[in-house]
Structures are given as structure tokens and as C-alpha cells.
PDB file of C-alpha atoms in Angstrom:
ATOM      1  CA  MET A   1     119.455  96.049  98.120  1.00 83.00           C
ATOM      2  CA  LYS A   2     117.326  98.194  99.919  1.00 86.00           C
ATOM      3  CA  LEU A   3     114.122  96.872  97.840  1.00 90.00           C
ATOM      4  CA  ILE A   4     114.994  93.393  98.662  1.00 93.00           C
ATOM      5  CA  ILE A   5     115.413  94.132 102.507  1.00 92.00           C
ATOM      6  CA  LYS A   6     112.371  96.027 102.331  1.00 91.00           C
ATOM      7  CA  LEU A   7     110.370  93.021 100.681  1.00 94.00           C
ATOM      8  CA  LEU A   8     111.972  90.599 103.248  1.00 94.00           C
ATOM      9  CA  LEU A   9     110.658  92.733 105.884  1.00 94.00           C
ATOM     10  CA  ASN A  10     107.181  93.001 104.475  1.00 95.00           C
ATOM     11  CA  ALA A  11     107.149  89.316 104.172  1.00 96.00           C
ATOM     12  CA  LEU A  12     108.151  89.000 108.043  1.00 95.00           C
ATOM     13  CA  ALA A  13     105.391  91.363 108.741  1.00 96.00           C
ATOM     14  CA  VAL A  14     103.220  88.796 106.546  1.00 97.00           C
ATOM     15  CA  ILE A  15     104.245  85.650 108.574  1.00 96.00           C
ATOM     16  CA  VAL A  16     103.892  87.493 111.919  1.00 96.00           C
ATOM     17  CA  LEU A  17     100.435  88.708 111.372  1.00 96.00           C
ATOM     18  CA  ALA A  18      99.519  85.155 109.638  1.00 96.00           C
ATOM     19  CA  ASN A  19     100.365  83.652 113.125  1.00 96.00           C
ATOM     20  CA  LEU A  20      98.486  86.327 115.151  1.00 96.00           C
ATOM     21  CA  LEU A  21      95.316  86.630 113.277  1.00 96.00           C
ATOM     22  CA  SER A  22      93.202  83.489 112.908  1.00 96.00           C
ATOM     23  CA  GLY A  23      91.418  84.669 109.849  1.00 96.00           C
ATOM     24  CA  VAL A  24      94.856  85.027 107.967  1.00 97.00           C
ATOM     25  CA  TYR A  25      96.728  81.591 106.629  1.00 97.00           C
ATOM     26  CA  VAL A  26     100.199  81.971 104.925  1.00 97.00           C
ATOM     27  CA  ASP A  27     101.424  78.502 103.929  1.00 95.00           C
ATOM     28  CA  GLY A  28     105.308  79.250 104.435  1.00 94.00           C
ATOM     29  CA  TYR A  29     108.085  81.517 103.907  1.00 95.00           C
ATOM     30  CA  VAL A  30     107.994  81.521 100.159  1.00 96.00           C
ATOM     31  CA  THR A  31     104.612  82.375 100.222  1.00 97.00           C
ATOM     32  CA  ALA A  32     105.140  85.408 102.666  1.00 97.00           C
ATOM     33  CA  ILE A  33     107.605  86.642 100.118  1.00 97.00           C
ATOM     34  CA  ILE A  34     105.370  85.922  97.023  1.00 97.00           C
ATOM     35  CA  VAL A  35     102.402  87.741  99.302  1.00 97.00           C
ATOM     36  CA  ALA A  36     104.821  90.492  99.562  1.00 97.00           C
ATOM     37  CA  VAL A  37     105.841  90.917  96.240  1.00 97.00           C
ATOM     38  CA  VAL A  38     102.390  90.518  94.763  1.00 97.00           C
ATOM     39  CA  LEU A  39     101.071  93.091  97.150  1.00 97.00           C
ATOM     40  CA  SER A  40     103.634  95.509  96.180  1.00 96.00           C
ATOM     41  CA  ILE A  41     102.821  94.990  92.479  1.00 97.00           C
ATOM     42  CA  LEU A  42      99.110  95.620  93.537  1.00 97.00           C
ATOM     43  CA  ASN A  43      99.753  98.518  95.449  1.00 96.00           C
ATOM     44  CA  LEU A  44     101.554  99.926  92.658  1.00 96.00           C
ATOM     45  CA  PHE A  45      99.370  99.211  89.805  1.00 97.00           C
ATOM     46  CA  VAL A  46      95.814  98.463  90.750  1.00 96.00           C
ATOM     47  CA  LYS A  47      95.556 100.785  94.043  1.00 96.00           C
ATOM     48  CA  PRO A  48      95.855 103.912  92.111  1.00 97.00           C
ATOM     49  CA  ILE A  49      93.232 102.743  89.390  1.00 97.00           C
ATOM     50  CA  LEU A  50      90.581 102.330  92.697  1.00 96.00           C
ATOM     51  CA  ILE A  51      91.367 105.305  94.222  1.00 96.00           C
ATOM     52  CA  ILE A  52      90.463 107.239  91.199  1.00 97.00           C
ATOM     53  CA  PHE A  53      87.125 105.576  90.636  1.00 97.00           C
ATOM     54  CA  THR A  54      86.309 105.658  94.266  1.00 96.00           C
ATOM     55  CA  LEU A  55      87.427 109.248  94.841  1.00 96.00           C
ATOM     56  CA  PRO A  56      83.960 110.682  95.443  1.00 96.00           C
ATOM     57  CA  ILE A  57      83.016 108.168  98.025  1.00 97.00           C
ATOM     58  CA  THR A  58      86.606 108.348  99.502  1.00 95.00           C
ATOM     59  CA  VAL A  59      85.744 112.359  99.758  1.00 96.00           C
ATOM     60  CA  ILE A  60      82.825 111.981 101.466  1.00 97.00           C
ATOM     61  CA  THR A  61      83.658 109.122 104.025  1.00 96.00           C
ATOM     62  CA  LEU A  62      86.841 111.363 104.874  1.00 96.00           C
ATOM     63  CA  GLY A  63      89.236 108.695 103.622  1.00 95.00           C
ATOM     64  CA  LEU A  64      88.045 105.973 105.385  1.00 96.00           C
ATOM     65  CA  PHE A  65      86.748 104.145 102.363  1.00 96.00           C
ATOM     66  CA  LEU A  66      90.621 103.686 101.564  1.00 96.00           C
ATOM     67  CA  LEU A  67      90.585 101.004 104.284  1.00 96.00           C
ATOM     68  CA  ILE A  68      87.992  99.170 102.235  1.00 96.00           C
ATOM     69  CA  ILE A  69      90.446  99.713  99.168  1.00 97.00           C
ATOM     70  CA  ASN A  70      93.219  98.002 101.126  1.00 97.00           C
ATOM     71  CA  ALA A  71      91.294  95.309 101.968  1.00 97.00           C
ATOM     72  CA  LEU A  72      89.824  94.625  98.754  1.00 97.00           C
ATOM     73  CA  ILE A  73      94.013  94.472  97.252  1.00 97.00           C
ATOM     74  CA  ILE A  74      94.519  91.783  99.912  1.00 97.00           C
ATOM     75  CA  LEU A  75      91.411  89.968  99.164  1.00 97.00           C
ATOM     76  CA  LEU A  76      92.593  90.224  95.507  1.00 97.00           C
ATOM     77  CA  ALA A  77      96.022  88.875  96.574  1.00 97.00           C
ATOM     78  CA  ASP A  78      94.055  86.182  98.236  1.00 96.00           C
ATOM     79  CA  ASN A  79      92.559  85.130  94.899  1.00 97.00           C
ATOM     80  CA  LEU A  80      95.869  85.417  93.131  1.00 96.00           C
ATOM     81  CA  ILE A  81      98.082  83.211  95.346  1.00 97.00           C
ATOM     82  CA  THR A  82      97.846  79.777  96.504  1.00 95.00           C
ATOM     83  CA  GLY A  83      98.808  79.148 100.293  1.00 96.00           C
ATOM     84  CA  PHE A  84      97.618  82.712 101.203  1.00 97.00           C
ATOM     85  CA  SER A  85      93.962  83.167 102.392  1.00 97.00           C
ATOM     86  CA  VAL A  86      91.871  85.596 104.179  1.00 97.00           C
ATOM     87  CA  ASN A  87      88.322  84.438 105.685  1.00 96.00           C
ATOM     88  CA  ASN A  88      86.578  87.643 105.043  1.00 95.00           C
ATOM     89  CA  ILE A  89      86.424  91.253 104.217  1.00 96.00           C
ATOM     90  CA  TRP A  90      86.690  92.179 107.941  1.00 97.00           C
ATOM     91  CA  TRP A  91      90.016  89.789 108.565  1.00 97.00           C
ATOM     92  CA  ALA A  92      91.224  91.690 105.249  1.00 97.00           C
ATOM     93  CA  ILE A  93      90.667  95.189 107.072  1.00 97.00           C
ATOM     94  CA  LEU A  94      92.151  94.043 110.077  1.00 97.00           C
ATOM     95  CA  PHE A  95      95.177  92.601 108.626  1.00 98.00           C
ATOM     96  CA  SER A  96      95.613  95.776 106.255  1.00 96.00           C
ATOM     97  CA  VAL A  97      95.725  98.176 109.263  1.00 97.00           C
ATOM     98  CA  LEU A  98      98.279  95.852 111.081  1.00 97.00           C
ATOM     99  CA  LEU A  99     100.564  95.486 108.228  1.00 96.00           C
ATOM    100  CA  SER A 100     100.724  99.103 107.698  1.00 95.00           C
ATOM    101  CA  ILE A 101     101.425  99.794 111.362  1.00 96.00           C
ATOM    102  CA  LEU A 102     103.962  96.681 111.557  1.00 95.00           C
ATOM    103  CA  GLN A 103     105.264  97.910 107.990  1.00 93.00           C
ATOM    104  CA  SER A 104     106.059 101.510 109.207  1.00 93.00           C
ATOM    105  CA  ILE A 105     107.752 100.134 112.311  1.00 93.00           C
ATOM    106  CA  LEU A 106     110.138  97.672 110.684  1.00 90.00           C
ATOM    107  CA  HIS A 107     111.126 100.269 107.755  1.00 87.00           C
ATOM    108  CA  SER A 108     111.630 102.811 110.451  1.00 90.00           C
ATOM    109  CA  LEU A 109     114.796 100.527 111.563  1.00 86.00           C
ATOM    110  CA  LEU A 110     116.110 100.941 108.300  1.00 80.00           C
ATOM    111  CA  LYS A 111     116.244 104.433 107.580  1.00 79.00           C
ATOM    112  CA  GLU A 112     119.492 106.179 108.554  1.00 67.00           C
ATOM    113  CA  ASP A 113     120.002 109.058 110.968  1.00 53.00           C
ATOM    114  CA  LYS A 114     120.439 111.910 108.741  1.00 55.00           C
ATOM    115  CA  LYS A 115     122.916 114.592 110.337  1.00 54.00           C
TER     116      LYS A 115
END
């Protein structure tokens, strides 16, 4: 149940950012849910492989290259999903940074107080 709520919150974040950023377009709510699922799958399987292959440049840039990897994941999702588009890599970087911030805010609302 918690996984479904997290995916719906991610879809909400995608919709909000698509409305705020002119370089990102989402067709509708169903497309936003598909984007959330595809981004989760890509982050689970593709991102670790990219991190391993680009480890030297990531170390040299002190981790800043991870922003590029996140943008590439978003551009890959753009190519896989019809109804979702990102204009260029700069919009993808901005979208990934803002998506991470918004997701952390939304997911912090789900955490229960452990006392």
C-alpha cells in the first residue's frame, strides 16, 4: 500500500513540475503515473549501471556528474513514454533537481513519528 502511495505522490510531483516548467510536458494524469513507474524502474535497474561505468568522472567532479546521470535517466524516460517530453538536457537537470526536492518533501509527509 505504501508503494502505491509513493508512486501516486511521485506522479503528483511530476504533474506539478510539468505545470511549473515550460520545458517539460506531461499529457495527463495517467501519463504522470506511467512516468513515475518508469522513472522508478529506470532508477532501480539502469542508474546503478551508469553510476558504476561513470565512477571515475563522478569522483573527479565530486559527485556533480550524478546530476547528469539523473538527467539522462529522465531523457531516457522521455524517449520511452509518449505523452511525456523534456526539451533538452538543461530542462532535464532542472526537472530532476526539483523532482528530488519535491519528492523528499512529499515523502516526509508519509513518515510516521517514531517515539
